[in-house]
mmCIF file of C-alpha atoms in Angstrom:
data_model
loop_
_atom_site.group_PDB
_atom_site.id
_atom_site.type_symbol
_atom_site.label_atom_id
_atom_site.label_comp_id
_atom_site.label_asym_id
_atom_site.label_seq_id
_atom_site.Cartn_x
_atom_site.Cartn_y
_atom_site.Cartn_z
ATOM 1 C CA MET A 1406 73.378 135.756 91.011
ATOM 2 C CA LEU A 1407 73.800 132.733 88.791
ATOM 3 C CA VAL A 1408 77.566 132.968 89.185
ATOM 4 C CA SER A 1409 77.423 133.069 92.955
ATOM 5 C CA TYR A 1410 74.998 130.133 92.948
ATOM 6 C CA ARG A 1411 77.458 128.159 90.886
ATOM 7 C CA LEU A 1412 80.340 129.084 93.111
ATOM 8 C CA ILE A 1413 78.623 128.098 96.323
ATOM 9 C CA GLY A 1414 76.461 125.329 94.816
ATOM 10 C CA LYS A 1415 77.405 121.780 95.747
ATOM 11 C CA ASN A 1416 78.817 119.593 93.055
ATOM 12 C CA LEU A 1417 77.438 116.160 92.378
ATOM 13 C CA LYS A 1418 79.860 113.364 91.646
ATOM 14 C CA ILE A 1419 78.727 111.262 88.729
ATOM 15 C CA GLU A 1420 80.064 107.790 88.042
ATOM 16 C CA ILE A 1421 79.475 106.255 84.646
ATOM 17 C CA HIS A 1422 80.157 102.591 83.876
ATOM 18 C CA ILE A 1423 80.290 101.588 80.245
ATOM 19 C CA THR A 1424 80.363 97.872 79.450
ATOM 20 C CA LEU A 1425 79.895 95.799 76.339
ATOM 21 C CA LYS A 1426 76.375 94.412 75.980
ATOM 22 C CA ASN A 1427 75.837 90.760 76.775
ATOM 23 C CA GLY A 1428 76.572 88.711 73.700
ATOM 24 C CA VAL A 1429 79.178 91.114 72.335
ATOM 25 C CA LEU A 1430 82.591 89.457 72.295
ATOM 26 C CA ASP A 1431 84.895 90.914 74.968
ATOM 27 C CA PRO A 1432 88.473 89.880 74.108
ATOM 28 C CA GLN A 1433 90.002 92.041 76.863
ATOM 29 C CA GLY A 1434 87.785 90.335 79.431
ATOM 30 C CA LYS A 1435 88.802 86.927 78.097
ATOM 31 C CA ALA A 1436 92.491 87.884 78.266
ATOM 32 C CA ILE A 1437 92.103 88.979 81.899
ATOM 33 C CA GLU A 1438 90.271 85.732 82.718
ATOM 34 C CA ARG A 1439 93.074 83.632 81.229
ATOM 35 C CA ALA A 1440 95.789 85.709 82.899
ATOM 36 C CA LEU A 1441 94.131 85.397 86.320
ATOM 37 C CA GLY A 1442 93.798 81.649 85.749
ATOM 38 C CA SER A 1443 97.484 81.314 84.919
ATOM 39 C CA LEU A 1444 98.353 83.254 88.088
ATOM 40 C CA GLY A 1445 96.532 80.587 90.099
ATOM 41 C CA PHE A 1446 93.192 82.292 90.787
ATOM 42 C CA GLU A 1447 90.381 79.764 90.620
ATOM 43 C CA GLY A 1448 86.605 79.868 90.217
ATOM 44 C CA ILE A 1449 86.565 82.998 88.081
ATOM 45 C CA ASN A 1450 84.204 83.375 85.184
ATOM 46 C CA ASP A 1451 82.341 85.939 83.098
ATOM 47 C CA VAL A 1452 85.056 88.587 83.236
ATOM 48 C CA ARG A 1453 83.916 91.748 81.451
ATOM 49 C CA HIS A 1454 86.115 94.734 80.816
ATOM 50 C CA GLY A 1455 84.692 98.210 80.475
ATOM 51 C CA LYS A 1456 85.255 101.892 80.969
ATOM 52 C CA PHE A 1457 84.724 103.942 84.084
ATOM 53 C CA ILE A 1458 84.313 107.704 83.917
ATOM 54 C CA GLU A 1459 83.819 109.949 86.921
ATOM 55 C CA LEU A 1460 83.127 113.664 86.807
ATOM 56 C CA ASN A 1461 81.884 116.525 88.930
ATOM 57 C CA LEU A 1462 78.812 118.364 87.760
ATOM 58 C CA SER A 1463 77.833 121.705 89.267
ATOM 59 C CA GLU A 1464 74.220 120.725 89.776
ATOM 60 C CA THR A 1465 72.257 120.143 92.961
ATOM 61 C CA ASN A 1466 69.252 118.264 91.599
ATOM 62 C CA LYS A 1467 69.986 114.552 91.250
ATOM 63 C CA GLU A 1468 67.271 113.989 88.650
ATOM 64 C CA THR A 1469 68.585 116.762 86.399
ATOM 65 C CA ALA A 1470 72.122 115.514 86.847
ATOM 66 C CA LYS A 1471 71.124 111.972 85.910
ATOM 67 C CA ALA A 1472 69.274 113.162 82.810
ATOM 68 C CA GLN A 1473 72.309 115.200 81.788
ATOM 69 C CA ALA A 1474 74.642 112.232 82.330
ATOM 70 C CA GLU A 1475 72.378 110.027 80.193
ATOM 71 C CA ASP A 1476 72.531 112.651 77.485
ATOM 72 C CA MET A 1477 76.347 112.621 77.695
ATOM 73 C CA CYS A 1478 76.390 108.835 77.362
ATOM 74 C CA ARG A 1479 74.111 108.823 74.330
ATOM 75 C CA LYS A 1480 75.893 111.700 72.584
ATOM 76 C CA LEU A 1481 79.533 110.945 73.327
ATOM 77 C CA LEU A 1482 80.592 108.436 75.925
ATOM 78 C CA ALA A 1483 78.899 105.168 74.964
ATOM 79 C CA ASN A 1484 78.347 103.437 71.657
ATOM 80 C CA THR A 1485 74.792 102.343 72.392
ATOM 81 C CA VAL A 1486 74.799 99.804 69.559
ATOM 82 C CA ILE A 1487 77.243 97.557 71.406
ATOM 83 C CA GLU A 1488 77.596 99.141 74.850
ATOM 84 C CA ASP A 1489 75.443 99.527 77.947
ATOM 85 C CA TYR A 1490 75.900 102.308 80.436
ATOM 86 C CA ARG A 1491 75.052 102.670 84.114
ATOM 87 C CA ILE A 1492 75.002 105.971 85.984
ATOM 88 C CA ASP A 1493 75.522 106.373 89.741
ATOM 89 C CA ILE A 1494 75.126 109.743 91.423
ATOM 90 C CA ARG A 1495 76.841 110.424 94.740
ATOM 91 C CA MET B 1387 82.071 67.123 97.661
ATOM 92 C CA LEU B 1388 84.068 70.173 96.682
ATOM 93 C CA VAL B 1389 82.774 69.893 93.120
ATOM 94 C CA SER B 1390 79.147 69.724 94.151
ATOM 95 C CA TYR B 1391 79.689 72.664 96.526
ATOM 96 C CA ARG B 1392 81.084 74.663 93.649
ATOM 97 C CA LEU B 1393 78.266 73.721 91.346
ATOM 98 C CA ILE B 1394 75.526 74.668 93.757
ATOM 99 C CA GLY B 1395 77.470 77.427 95.533
ATOM 100 C CA LYS B 1396 76.335 80.969 94.864
ATOM 101 C CA ASN B 1397 78.635 83.184 92.860
ATOM 102 C CA LEU B 1398 79.591 86.625 94.064
ATOM 103 C CA LYS B 1399 79.743 89.412 91.528
ATOM 104 C CA ILE B 1400 82.834 91.540 91.973
ATOM 105 C CA GLU B 1401 83.193 95.004 90.519
ATOM 106 C CA ILE B 1402 86.643 96.541 90.314
ATOM 107 C CA HIS B 1403 87.233 100.206 89.480
ATOM 108 C CA ILE B 1404 90.737 101.221 88.524
ATOM 109 C CA THR B 1405 91.495 104.923 88.269
ATOM 110 C CA LEU B 1406 94.638 106.997 88.020
ATOM 111 C CA LYS B 1407 95.776 108.383 91.365
ATOM 112 C CA ASN B 1408 95.135 112.036 92.078
ATOM 113 C CA GLY B 1409 97.949 114.087 90.650
ATOM 114 C CA VAL B 1410 98.698 111.683 87.802
ATOM 115 C CA LEU B 1411 97.940 113.332 84.477
ATOM 116 C CA ASP B 1412 94.822 111.887 82.854
ATOM 117 C CA PRO B 1413 94.833 112.904 79.167
ATOM 118 C CA GLN B 1414 91.802 110.756 78.316
ATOM 119 C CA GLY B 1415 89.809 112.456 81.051
ATOM 120 C CA LYS B 1416 90.891 115.882 79.770
ATOM 121 C CA ALA B 1417 89.890 114.918 76.224
ATOM 122 C CA ILE B 1418 86.440 113.818 77.419
ATOM 123 C CA GLU B 1419 86.057 117.067 79.401
ATOM 124 C CA ARG B 1420 86.859 119.173 76.336
ATOM 125 C CA ALA B 1421 84.627 117.091 74.072
ATOM 126 C CA LEU B 1422 81.674 117.405 76.473
ATOM 127 C CA GLY B 1423 82.276 121.153 76.673
ATOM 128 C CA SER B 1424 82.270 121.495 72.904
ATOM 129 C CA LEU B 1425 78.987 119.551 72.764
ATOM 130 C CA GLY B 1426 77.431 122.219 74.989
ATOM 131 C CA PHE B 1427 77.536 120.511 78.397
ATOM 132 C CA GLU B 1428 78.339 123.026 81.111
ATOM 133 C CA GLY B 1429 79.579 122.930 84.687
ATOM 134 C CA ILE B 1430 81.669 119.787 84.233
ATOM 135 C CA ASN B 1431 85.044 119.416 85.865
ATOM 136 C CA ASP B 1432 87.497 116.844 87.202
ATOM 137 C CA VAL B 1433 86.739 114.205 84.582
ATOM 138 C CA ARG B 1434 88.729 111.047 85.283
ATOM 139 C CA HIS B 1435 88.846 108.052 82.982
ATOM 140 C CA GLY B 1436 89.509 104.583 84.298
ATOM 141 C CA LYS B 1437 88.901 100.906 83.845
ATOM 142 C CA PHE B 1438 85.990 98.854 85.080
ATOM 143 C CA ILE B 1439 86.249 95.098 85.455
ATOM 144 C CA GLU B 1440 83.433 92.833 86.596
ATOM 145 C CA LEU B 1441 83.718 89.143 87.246
ATOM 146 C CA ASN B 1442 81.946 86.271 88.931
ATOM 147 C CA LEU B 1443 83.777 84.434 91.656
ATOM 148 C CA SER B 1444 82.545 81.081 92.972
ATOM 149 C CA GLU B 1445 82.864 82.069 96.598
ATOM 150 C CA THR B 1446 80.223 82.645 99.226
ATOM 151 C CA ASN B 1447 82.202 84.524 101.849
ATOM 152 C CA LYS B 1448 82.385 88.227 101.056
ATOM 153 C CA GLU B 1449 85.528 88.801 103.116
ATOM 154 C CA THR B 1450 87.422 86.028 101.326
ATOM 155 C CA ALA B 1451 86.174 87.289 97.972
ATOM 156 C CA LYS B 1452 87.320 90.828 98.737
ATOM 157 C CA ALA B 1453 90.752 89.637 99.831
ATOM 158 C CA GLN B 1454 91.047 87.605 96.648
ATOM 159 C CA ALA B 1455 90.004 90.566 94.505
ATOM 160 C CA GLU B 1456 92.596 92.776 96.214
ATOM 161 C CA ASP B 1457 95.203 90.155 95.458
ATOM 162 C CA MET B 1458 94.129 90.186 91.783
ATOM 163 C CA CYS B 1459 94.437 93.983 91.679
ATOM 164 C CA ARG B 1460 97.905 93.976 93.181
ATOM 165 C CA LYS B 1461 99.209 91.117 91.059
ATOM 166 C CA LEU B 1462 97.667 91.868 87.679
ATOM 167 C CA LEU B 1463 94.880 94.374 87.248
ATOM 168 C CA ALA B 1464 96.197 97.638 88.668
ATOM 169 C CA ASN B 1465 99.538 99.377 88.457
ATOM 170 C CA THR B 1466 99.641 100.468 92.080
ATOM 171 C CA VAL B 1467 102.392 102.996 91.414
ATOM 172 C CA ILE B 1468 100.035 105.250 89.473
ATOM 173 C CA GLU B 1469 96.602 103.657 89.910
ATOM 174 C CA ASP B 1470 94.082 103.276 92.718
ATOM 175 C CA TYR B 1471 91.546 100.484 92.845
ATOM 176 C CA ARG B 1472 88.161 100.136 94.508
ATOM 177 C CA ILE B 1473 86.363 96.833 94.978
ATOM 178 C CA ASP B 1474 82.588 96.423 95.320
ATOM 179 C CA ILE B 1475 81.049 93.053 96.083
ATOM 180 C CA ARG B 1476 77.406 92.351 95.176
#
């Protein structure tokens, strides 16, 4: 029964954004900012570079999925000392 | 006049997601998928790893800002041969 539920159950798409916390130096962001400037783009500031992870989770309840994604971030994906994470469920 | 407009003008926050195109091998995503599995997370598939770039642009028109961000992606941020990009304006 569990197997068939999993097979027919809808997947949730989870998007995780991991960025450096404010105040933590972001050299990649600075490099992008300078490169865009030298290409002629104007009025750009505060460029921050981070990671983006998307995955499918065989779960139908958004709350459970979000809790599980937070657990993933804390245990593996983000370094919570210097990084923030944001989770979007679709 | 331009200067004062820029100083008082509202900034738009632009979020750019860069991911590998479907069909392009994503070893980082596979590594994350395996690592999550070995930590006991179940029902996870299709993990894709990408880049996330956020920046402030001193522009008030969302259409202009989006066009400019697309230009940045094509010229510098994304390798459009193997990568897709998505732009969100806030």
